[in-house]
Amino acid sequence: TYGSVKLPNDLGSGGGTASTFYTGGAGGGLVILKIADDFTFNGDISADGATGASNVNYKGGGGAGGSVRVETENLLGAGGDITVMGGEGAGGNGGGGRSSLVVLTDDSAYGGGSLNSVTVTATGGVTNALPAAAGTIYMKGPADTNGHLTFNNGALNYSPGRETEINASEVFDSLTVANSNTGIAIKNGVSFNM
């Protein structure tokens, strides 16, 4: 997992290839939506990494999750799911991607949605063979100063050396580690404040 937490702008990397016929999964894509008015969200946005191809002898790796960044004045609708999951791979799972959702204006007077109407999943590949790092989930509503950062790698087992990396100084209103199976690595010289 790499790139900016608050302004994700990176494609996911492809998984390692085992042979000509057993390739690694493609990395997740990049979705950026900057909406000047209302965003009616009633569905799904996905930038997931793909599963690597494998057989008994050759094991392709899963692709890393990509990035989804949404910035809107008002969030309307029933909500939905945003996923930036890493792909599965018998040769190693892809790490989770980065997701950022920023709502600038309070829309409660208009009967609009809220950040609670959106579910974000940024787990690494979901097989336990070679667990991957979680991605990041950043959300900022109109009442927030610096937004909220969440790490959640679901039911994956934590594996040393596969931590989610924070590579730039950041300030957040809160930090949530929603699953004890998540490791976080903060690079030297980087400050991480709440």
JSON list of C-alpha atoms in Angstrom, two decimals:
[
{"chain": "A", "resi": 1, "resn": "THR", "atom": "CA", "xyz": [0.00, 0.00, 0.00]},
{"chain": "A", "resi": 2, "resn": "TYR", "atom": "CA", "xyz": [1.55, 3.28, -1.10]},
{"chain": "A", "resi": 3, "resn": "GLY", "atom": "CA", "xyz": [0.72, 6.84, -2.11]},
{"chain": "A", "resi": 4, "resn": "SER", "atom": "CA", "xyz": [-1.22, 9.61, -0.39]},
{"chain": "A", "resi": 5, "resn": "VAL", "atom": "CA", "xyz": [-3.79, 8.79, 2.30]},
{"chain": "A", "resi": 6, "resn": "LYS", "atom": "CA", "xyz": [-5.90, 11.93, 1.81]},
{"chain": "A", "resi": 7, "resn": "LEU", "atom": "CA", "xyz": [-5.43, 12.40, -1.94]},
{"chain": "A", "resi": 8, "resn": "PRO", "atom": "CA", "xyz": [-4.90, 8.91, -3.38]},
{"chain": "A", "resi": 9, "resn": "ASN", "atom": "CA", "xyz": [-3.76, 9.06, -6.98]},
{"chain": "A", "resi": 10, "resn": "ASP", "atom": "CA", "xyz": [-2.08, 5.71, -7.72]},
{"chain": "A", "resi": 11, "resn": "LEU", "atom": "CA", "xyz": [-2.98, 2.63, -9.68]},
{"chain": "A", "resi": 12, "resn": "GLY", "atom": "CA", "xyz": [-2.50, -0.72, -7.96]},
{"chain": "A", "resi": 13, "resn": "SER", "atom": "CA", "xyz": [0.55, -2.73, -9.00]},
{"chain": "A", "resi": 14, "resn": "GLY", "atom": "CA", "xyz": [0.08, -6.00, -10.86]},
{"chain": "A", "resi": 15, "resn": "GLY", "atom": "CA", "xyz": [0.83, -9.25, -9.08]},
{"chain": "A", "resi": 16, "resn": "GLY", "atom": "CA", "xyz": [3.97, -11.27, -9.73]},
{"chain": "A", "resi": 17, "resn": "THR", "atom": "CA", "xyz": [3.87, -13.59, -12.74]},
{"chain": "A", "resi": 18, "resn": "ALA", "atom": "CA", "xyz": [4.69, -17.28, -12.35]},
{"chain": "A", "resi": 19, "resn": "SER", "atom": "CA", "xyz": [4.92, -18.17, -16.06]},
{"chain": "A", "resi": 20, "resn": "THR", "atom": "CA", "xyz": [3.63, -17.13, -19.48]},
{"chain": "A", "resi": 21, "resn": "PHE", "atom": "CA", "xyz": [0.26, -18.78, -18.82]},
{"chain": "A", "resi": 22, "resn": "TYR", "atom": "CA", "xyz": [-0.04, -18.13, -15.08]},
{"chain": "A", "resi": 23, "resn": "THR", "atom": "CA", "xyz": [0.21, -14.38, -14.79]},
{"chain": "A", "resi": 24, "resn": "GLY", "atom": "CA", "xyz": [-0.26, -12.16, -11.79]},
{"chain": "A", "resi": 25, "resn": "GLY", "atom": "CA", "xyz": [-3.55, -10.35, -11.37]},
{"chain": "A", "resi": 26, "resn": "ALA", "atom": "CA", "xyz": [-3.91, -6.82, -12.71]},
{"chain": "A", "resi": 27, "resn": "GLY", "atom": "CA", "xyz": [-3.68, -3.98, -10.21]},
{"chain": "A", "resi": 28, "resn": "GLY", "atom": "CA", "xyz": [-6.76, -1.97, -9.32]},
{"chain": "A", "resi": 29, "resn": "GLY", "atom": "CA", "xyz": [-7.61, 1.16, -11.26]},
{"chain": "A", "resi": 30, "resn": "LEU", "atom": "CA", "xyz": [-7.90, 4.84, -10.31]},
{"chain": "A", "resi": 31, "resn": "VAL", "atom": "CA", "xyz": [-11.27, 6.56, -9.79]},
{"chain": "A", "resi": 32, "resn": "ILE", "atom": "CA", "xyz": [-11.38, 10.30, -9.07]},
{"chain": "A", "resi": 33, "resn": "LEU", "atom": "CA", "xyz": [-14.74, 12.05, -8.77]},
{"chain": "A", "resi": 34, "resn": "LYS", "atom": "CA", "xyz": [-14.76, 15.79, -7.96]},
{"chain": "A", "resi": 35, "resn": "ILE", "atom": "CA", "xyz": [-18.39, 16.84, -7.93]},
{"chain": "A", "resi": 36, "resn": "ALA", "atom": "CA", "xyz": [-19.24, 20.54, -7.61]},
{"chain": "A", "resi": 37, "resn": "ASP", "atom": "CA", "xyz": [-22.80, 19.96, -6.39]},
{"chain": "A", "resi": 38, "resn": "ASP", "atom": "CA", "xyz": [-24.81, 16.87, -5.42]},
{"chain": "A", "resi": 39, "resn": "PHE", "atom": "CA", "xyz": [-23.54, 13.29, -5.68]},
{"chain": "A", "resi": 40, "resn": "THR", "atom": "CA", "xyz": [-26.37, 10.77, -5.57]},
{"chain": "A", "resi": 41, "resn": "PHE", "atom": "CA", "xyz": [-24.73, 7.50, -4.57]},
{"chain": "A", "resi": 42, "resn": "ASN", "atom": "CA", "xyz": [-26.86, 4.37, -4.97]},
{"chain": "A", "resi": 43, "resn": "GLY", "atom": "CA", "xyz": [-24.41, 1.65, -5.92]},
{"chain": "A", "resi": 44, "resn": "ASP", "atom": "CA", "xyz": [-20.79, 0.55, -5.96]},
{"chain": "A", "resi": 45, "resn": "ILE", "atom": "CA", "xyz": [-17.42, 2.01, -6.88]},
{"chain": "A", "resi": 46, "resn": "SER", "atom": "CA", "xyz": [-14.59, -0.49, -7.22]},
{"chain": "A", "resi": 47, "resn": "ALA", "atom": "CA", "xyz": [-10.86, -0.34, -7.91]},
{"chain": "A", "resi": 48, "resn": "ASP", "atom": "CA", "xyz": [-9.98, -3.86, -6.75]},
{"chain": "A", "resi": 49, "resn": "GLY", "atom": "CA", "xyz": [-6.89, -5.83, -7.70]},
{"chain": "A", "resi": 50, "resn": "ALA", "atom": "CA", "xyz": [-7.51, -8.99, -9.74]},
{"chain": "A", "resi": 51, "resn": "THR", "atom": "CA", "xyz": [-6.79, -12.60, -8.79]},
{"chain": "A", "resi": 52, "resn": "GLY", "atom": "CA", "xyz": [-3.55, -14.16, -10.03]},
{"chain": "A", "resi": 53, "resn": "ALA", "atom": "CA", "xyz": [-3.73, -17.25, -12.23]},
{"chain": "A", "resi": 54, "resn": "SER", "atom": "CA", "xyz": [-2.24, -20.46, -10.85]},
{"chain": "A", "resi": 55, "resn": "ASN", "atom": "CA", "xyz": [-2.10, -24.21, -10.97]},
{"chain": "A", "resi": 56, "resn": "VAL", "atom": "CA", "xyz": [-0.26, -26.83, -8.89]},
{"chain": "A", "resi": 57, "resn": "ASN", "atom": "CA", "xyz": [3.20, -25.75, -10.12]},
{"chain": "A", "resi": 58, "resn": "TYR", "atom": "CA", "xyz": [2.80, -22.08, -11.00]},
{"chain": "A", "resi": 59, "resn": "LYS", "atom": "CA", "xyz": [1.35, -19.48, -8.68]},
{"chain": "A", "resi": 60, "resn": "GLY", "atom": "CA", "xyz": [0.64, -15.93, -9.84]},
{"chain": "A", "resi": 61, "resn": "GLY", "atom": "CA", "xyz": [0.29, -13.14, -7.28]},
{"chain": "A", "resi": 62, "resn": "GLY", "atom": "CA", "xyz": [-2.80, -11.03, -6.71]},
{"chain": "A", "resi": 63, "resn": "GLY", "atom": "CA", "xyz": [-2.88, -7.43, -7.93]},
{"chain": "A", "resi": 64, "resn": "ALA", "atom": "CA", "xyz": [-2.80, -4.57, -5.41]},
{"chain": "A", "resi": 65, "resn": "GLY", "atom": "CA", "xyz": [-5.91, -2.51, -4.82]},
{"chain": "A", "resi": 66, "resn": "GLY", "atom": "CA", "xyz": [-6.08, 0.82, -6.63]},
{"chain": "A", "resi": 67, "resn": "SER", "atom": "CA", "xyz": [-7.40, 4.20, -5.49]},
{"chain": "A", "resi": 68, "resn": "VAL", "atom": "CA", "xyz": [-10.84, 5.78, -5.16]},
{"chain": "A", "resi": 69, "resn": "ARG", "atom": "CA", "xyz": [-11.14, 9.49, -4.34]},
{"chain": "A", "resi": 70, "resn": "VAL", "atom": "CA", "xyz": [-14.53, 11.20, -4.09]},
{"chain": "A", "resi": 71, "resn": "GLU", "atom": "CA", "xyz": [-15.00, 14.87, -3.19]},
{"chain": "A", "resi": 72, "resn": "THR", "atom": "CA", "xyz": [-18.49, 16.31, -3.29]},
{"chain": "A", "resi": 73, "resn": "GLU", "atom": "CA", "xyz": [-20.51, 19.21, -1.89]},
{"chain": "A", "resi": 74, "resn": "ASN", "atom": "CA", "xyz": [-23.46, 17.01, -0.89]},
{"chain": "A", "resi": 75, "resn": "LEU", "atom": "CA", "xyz": [-23.79, 13.25, -0.55]},
{"chain": "A", "resi": 76, "resn": "LEU", "atom": "CA", "xyz": [-27.30, 12.09, -1.44]},
{"chain": "A", "resi": 77, "resn": "GLY", "atom": "CA", "xyz": [-28.97, 8.75, -2.06]},
{"chain": "A", "resi": 78, "resn": "ALA", "atom": "CA", "xyz": [-29.15, 5.45, -0.24]},
{"chain": "A", "resi": 79, "resn": "GLY", "atom": "CA", "xyz": [-25.38, 4.99, -0.20]},
{"chain": "A", "resi": 80, "resn": "GLY", "atom": "CA", "xyz": [-23.36, 2.03, -1.34]},
{"chain": "A", "resi": 81, "resn": "ASP", "atom": "CA", "xyz": [-19.99, 0.33, -1.28]},
{"chain": "A", "resi": 82, "resn": "ILE", "atom": "CA", "xyz": [-16.51, 1.52, -2.20]},
{"chain": "A", "resi": 83, "resn": "THR", "atom": "CA", "xyz": [-13.88, -1.22, -2.53]},
{"chain": "A", "resi": 84, "resn": "VAL", "atom": "CA", "xyz": [-10.13, -1.03, -3.10]},
{"chain": "A", "resi": 85, "resn": "MET", "atom": "CA", "xyz": [-9.32, -4.62, -2.16]},
{"chain": "A", "resi": 86, "resn": "GLY", "atom": "CA", "xyz": [-6.17, -6.49, -3.02]},
{"chain": "A", "resi": 87, "resn": "GLY", "atom": "CA", "xyz": [-6.54, -9.51, -5.28]},
{"chain": "A", "resi": 88, "resn": "GLU", "atom": "CA", "xyz": [-6.00, -13.09, -4.19]},
{"chain": "A", "resi": 89, "resn": "GLY", "atom": "CA", "xyz": [-3.00, -15.03, -5.38]},
{"chain": "A", "resi": 90, "resn": "ALA", "atom": "CA", "xyz": [-1.54, -18.40, -4.48]},
{"chain": "A", "resi": 91, "resn": "GLY", "atom": "CA", "xyz": [1.86, -16.75, -5.06]},
{"chain": "A", "resi": 92, "resn": "GLY", "atom": "CA", "xyz": [1.00, -13.90, -2.69]},
{"chain": "A", "resi": 93, "resn": "ASN", "atom": "CA", "xyz": [-1.97, -11.63, -2.12]},
{"chain": "A", "resi": 94, "resn": "GLY", "atom": "CA", "xyz": [-2.16, -8.04, -3.32]},
{"chain": "A", "resi": 95, "resn": "GLY", "atom": "CA", "xyz": [-2.20, -5.26, -0.70]},
{"chain": "A", "resi": 96, "resn": "GLY", "atom": "CA", "xyz": [-5.28, -3.12, -0.16]},
{"chain": "A", "resi": 97, "resn": "GLY", "atom": "CA", "xyz": [-5.56, 0.23, -1.92]},
{"chain": "A", "resi": 98, "resn": "ARG", "atom": "CA", "xyz": [-6.47, 3.71, -0.70]},
{"chain": "A", "resi": 99, "resn": "SER", "atom": "CA", "xyz": [-9.91, 5.30, -0.48]},
{"chain": "A", "resi": 100, "resn": "SER", "atom": "CA", "xyz": [-10.80, 8.92, 0.31]},
{"chain": "A", "resi": 101, "resn": "LEU", "atom": "CA", "xyz": [-14.34, 10.32, 0.68]},
{"chain": "A", "resi": 102, "resn": "VAL", "atom": "CA", "xyz": [-14.78, 14.03, 1.45]},
{"chain": "A", "resi": 103, "resn": "VAL", "atom": "CA", "xyz": [-18.18, 15.72, 1.83]},
{"chain": "A", "resi": 104, "resn": "LEU", "atom": "CA", "xyz": [-17.82, 19.51, 2.01]},
{"chain": "A", "resi": 105, "resn": "THR", "atom": "CA", "xyz": [-21.33, 20.75, 2.92]},
{"chain": "A", "resi": 106, "resn": "ASP", "atom": "CA", "xyz": [-23.81, 19.54, 5.52]},
{"chain": "A", "resi": 107, "resn": "ASP", "atom": "CA", "xyz": [-26.64, 18.00, 3.52]},
{"chain": "A", "resi": 108, "resn": "SER", "atom": "CA", "xyz": [-28.94, 16.94, 6.37]},
{"chain": "A", "resi": 109, "resn": "ALA", "atom": "CA", "xyz": [-31.36, 19.80, 5.66]},
{"chain": "A", "resi": 110, "resn": "TYR", "atom": "CA", "xyz": [-31.91, 18.36, 2.17]},
{"chain": "A", "resi": 111, "resn": "GLY", "atom": "CA", "xyz": [-32.63, 14.81, 3.31]},
{"chain": "A", "resi": 112, "resn": "GLY", "atom": "CA", "xyz": [-29.30, 13.71, 1.89]},
{"chain": "A", "resi": 113, "resn": "GLY", "atom": "CA", "xyz": [-27.11, 10.77, 2.73]},
{"chain": "A", "resi": 114, "resn": "SER", "atom": "CA", "xyz": [-24.24, 10.75, 5.19]},
{"chain": "A", "resi": 115, "resn": "LEU", "atom": "CA", "xyz": [-20.82, 9.18, 5.47]},
{"chain": "A", "resi": 116, "resn": "ASN", "atom": "CA", "xyz": [-22.50, 6.41, 7.46]},
{"chain": "A", "resi": 117, "resn": "SER", "atom": "CA", "xyz": [-24.40, 5.37, 4.33]},
{"chain": "A", "resi": 118, "resn": "VAL", "atom": "CA", "xyz": [-21.14, 4.36, 2.62]},
{"chain": "A", "resi": 119, "resn": "THR", "atom": "CA", "xyz": [-19.27, 1.12, 3.37]},
{"chain": "A", "resi": 120, "resn": "VAL", "atom": "CA", "xyz": [-15.60, 1.07, 2.40]},
{"chain": "A", "resi": 121, "resn": "THR", "atom": "CA", "xyz": [-13.49, -2.10, 2.17]},
{"chain": "A", "resi": 122, "resn": "ALA", "atom": "CA", "xyz": [-9.72, -1.84, 1.72]},
{"chain": "A", "resi": 123, "resn": "THR", "atom": "CA", "xyz": [-8.46, -5.25, 2.78]},
{"chain": "A", "resi": 124, "resn": "GLY", "atom": "CA", "xyz": [-5.49, -7.07, 1.34]},
{"chain": "A", "resi": 125, "resn": "GLY", "atom": "CA", "xyz": [-6.14, -10.26, -0.63]},
{"chain": "A", "resi": 126, "resn": "VAL", "atom": "CA", "xyz": [-8.44, -12.50, 1.39]},
{"chain": "A", "resi": 127, "resn": "THR", "atom": "CA", "xyz": [-6.67, -15.87, 1.34]},
{"chain": "A", "resi": 128, "resn": "ASN", "atom": "CA", "xyz": [-4.51, -16.73, 4.34]},
{"chain": "A", "resi": 129, "resn": "ALA", "atom": "CA", "xyz": [-1.63, -18.28, 2.35]},
{"chain": "A", "resi": 130, "resn": "LEU", "atom": "CA", "xyz": [0.53, -15.15, 2.23]},
{"chain": "A", "resi": 131, "resn": "PRO", "atom": "CA", "xyz": [-1.46, -12.33, 3.84]},
{"chain": "A", "resi": 132, "resn": "ALA", "atom": "CA", "xyz": [-1.09, -8.81, 2.47]},
{"chain": "A", "resi": 133, "resn": "ALA", "atom": "CA", "xyz": [-1.28, -5.38, 4.07]},
{"chain": "A", "resi": 134, "resn": "ALA", "atom": "CA", "xyz": [-4.52, -3.50, 4.56]},
{"chain": "A", "resi": 135, "resn": "GLY", "atom": "CA", "xyz": [-5.28, -0.38, 2.58]},
{"chain": "A", "resi": 136, "resn": "THR", "atom": "CA", "xyz": [-6.47, 2.90, 4.07]},
{"chain": "A", "resi": 137, "resn": "ILE", "atom": "CA", "xyz": [-9.92, 4.42, 4.46]},
{"chain": "A", "resi": 138, "resn": "TYR", "atom": "CA", "xyz": [-10.07, 8.22, 4.85]},
{"chain": "A", "resi": 139, "resn": "MET", "atom": "CA", "xyz": [-13.35, 10.04, 5.45]},
{"chain": "A", "resi": 140, "resn": "LYS", "atom": "CA", "xyz": [-13.99, 13.71, 6.12]},
{"chain": "A", "resi": 141, "resn": "GLY", "atom": "CA", "xyz": [-17.41, 15.24, 6.70]},
{"chain": "A", "resi": 142, "resn": "PRO", "atom": "CA", "xyz": [-18.38, 18.92, 6.87]},
{"chain": "A", "resi": 143, "resn": "ALA", "atom": "CA", "xyz": [-17.95, 19.07, 10.67]},
{"chain": "A", "resi": 144, "resn": "ASP", "atom": "CA", "xyz": [-14.46, 17.52, 10.61]},
{"chain": "A", "resi": 145, "resn": "THR", "atom": "CA", "xyz": [-11.24, 19.49, 10.74]},
{"chain": "A", "resi": 146, "resn": "ASN", "atom": "CA", "xyz": [-8.76, 16.84, 9.54]},
{"chain": "A", "resi": 147, "resn": "GLY", "atom": "CA", "xyz": [-10.87, 13.77, 8.82]},
{"chain": "A", "resi": 148, "resn": "HIS", "atom": "CA", "xyz": [-10.72, 10.20, 10.10]},
{"chain": "A", "resi": 149, "resn": "LEU", "atom": "CA", "xyz": [-8.38, 7.39, 9.10]},
{"chain": "A", "resi": 150, "resn": "THR", "atom": "CA", "xyz": [-9.30, 3.70, 9.41]},
{"chain": "A", "resi": 151, "resn": "PHE", "atom": "CA", "xyz": [-7.22, 0.55, 8.96]},
{"chain": "A", "resi": 152, "resn": "ASN", "atom": "CA", "xyz": [-9.14, -2.73, 8.75]},
{"chain": "A", "resi": 153, "resn": "ASN", "atom": "CA", "xyz": [-7.73, -5.92, 7.26]},
{"chain": "A", "resi": 154, "resn": "GLY", "atom": "CA", "xyz": [-10.76, -8.07, 7.99]},
{"chain": "A", "resi": 155, "resn": "ALA", "atom": "CA", "xyz": [-10.05, -11.61, 9.05]},
{"chain": "A", "resi": 156, "resn": "LEU", "atom": "CA", "xyz": [-6.56, -11.84, 7.53]},
{"chain": "A", "resi": 157, "resn": "ASN", "atom": "CA", "xyz": [-3.76, -12.98, 9.80]},
{"chain": "A", "resi": 158, "resn": "TYR", "atom": "CA", "xyz": [-1.12, -10.32, 10.42]},
{"chain": "A", "resi": 159, "resn": "SER", "atom": "CA", "xyz": [2.27, -11.14, 8.92]},
{"chain": "A", "resi": 160, "resn": "PRO", "atom": "CA", "xyz": [5.40, -9.15, 9.93]},
{"chain": "A", "resi": 161, "resn": "GLY", "atom": "CA", "xyz": [6.89, -7.30, 6.99]},
{"chain": "A", "resi": 162, "resn": "ARG", "atom": "CA", "xyz": [3.46, -6.71, 5.44]},
{"chain": "A", "resi": 163, "resn": "GLU", "atom": "CA", "xyz": [2.46, -3.50, 7.17]},
{"chain": "A", "resi": 164, "resn": "THR", "atom": "CA", "xyz": [0.41, -0.64, 5.75]},
{"chain": "A", "resi": 165, "resn": "GLU", "atom": "CA", "xyz": [2.84, 2.19, 5.08]},
{"chain": "A", "resi": 166, "resn": "ILE", "atom": "CA", "xyz": [2.33, 5.84, 5.95]},
{"chain": "A", "resi": 167, "resn": "ASN", "atom": "CA", "xyz": [4.94, 7.76, 3.97]},
{"chain": "A", "resi": 168, "resn": "ALA", "atom": "CA", "xyz": [3.98, 11.42, 4.46]},
{"chain": "A", "resi": 169, "resn": "SER", "atom": "CA", "xyz": [3.28, 13.55, 7.54]},
{"chain": "A", "resi": 170, "resn": "GLU", "atom": "CA", "xyz": [-0.45, 13.71, 8.21]},
{"chain": "A", "resi": 171, "resn": "VAL", "atom": "CA", "xyz": [-2.88, 15.08, 10.81]},
{"chain": "A", "resi": 172, "resn": "PHE", "atom": "CA", "xyz": [-6.22, 13.35, 11.54]},
{"chain": "A", "resi": 173, "resn": "ASP", "atom": "CA", "xyz": [-9.13, 13.89, 13.91]},
{"chain": "A", "resi": 174, "resn": "SER", "atom": "CA", "xyz": [-9.11, 10.18, 14.76]},
{"chain": "A", "resi": 175, "resn": "LEU", "atom": "CA", "xyz": [-7.40, 6.91, 13.93]},
{"chain": "A", "resi": 176, "resn": "THR", "atom": "CA", "xyz": [-9.22, 3.57, 14.07]},
{"chain": "A", "resi": 177, "resn": "VAL", "atom": "CA", "xyz": [-7.56, 0.18, 13.83]},
{"chain": "A", "resi": 178, "resn": "ALA", "atom": "CA", "xyz": [-10.69, -1.90, 13.38]},
{"chain": "A", "resi": 179, "resn": "ASN", "atom": "CA", "xyz": [-9.01, -5.30, 13.44]},
{"chain": "A", "resi": 180, "resn": "SER", "atom": "CA", "xyz": [-6.09, -6.50, 15.53]},
{"chain": "A", "resi": 181, "resn": "ASN", "atom": "CA", "xyz": [-4.64, -8.20, 12.42]},
{"chain": "A", "resi": 182, "resn": "THR", "atom": "CA", "xyz": [-3.46, -4.89, 10.93]},
{"chain": "A", "resi": 183, "resn": "GLY", "atom": "CA", "xyz": [0.16, -3.71, 11.06]},
{"chain": "A", "resi": 184, "resn": "ILE", "atom": "CA", "xyz": [1.10, -0.05, 10.45]},
{"chain": "A", "resi": 185, "resn": "ALA", "atom": "CA", "xyz": [4.57, 1.19, 9.43]},
{"chain": "A", "resi": 186, "resn": "ILE", "atom": "CA", "xyz": [5.36, 4.90, 9.74]},
{"chain": "A", "resi": 187, "resn": "LYS", "atom": "CA", "xyz": [8.52, 5.92, 7.86]},
{"chain": "A", "resi": 188, "resn": "ASN", "atom": "CA", "xyz": [11.37, 7.73, 9.60]},
{"chain": "A", "resi": 189, "resn": "GLY", "atom": "CA", "xyz": [10.87, 11.49, 9.66]},
{"chain": "A", "resi": 190, "resn": "VAL", "atom": "CA", "xyz": [7.09, 11.20, 9.19]},
{"chain": "A", "resi": 191, "resn": "SER", "atom": "CA", "xyz": [4.82, 12.66, 11.88]},
{"chain": "A", "resi": 192, "resn": "PHE", "atom": "CA", "xyz": [1.41, 11.19, 12.48]},
{"chain": "A", "resi": 193, "resn": "ASN", "atom": "CA", "xyz": [-0.77, 13.40, 14.67]},
{"chain": "A", "resi": 194, "resn": "MET", "atom": "CA", "xyz": [-4.31, 13.31, 16.05]}
]
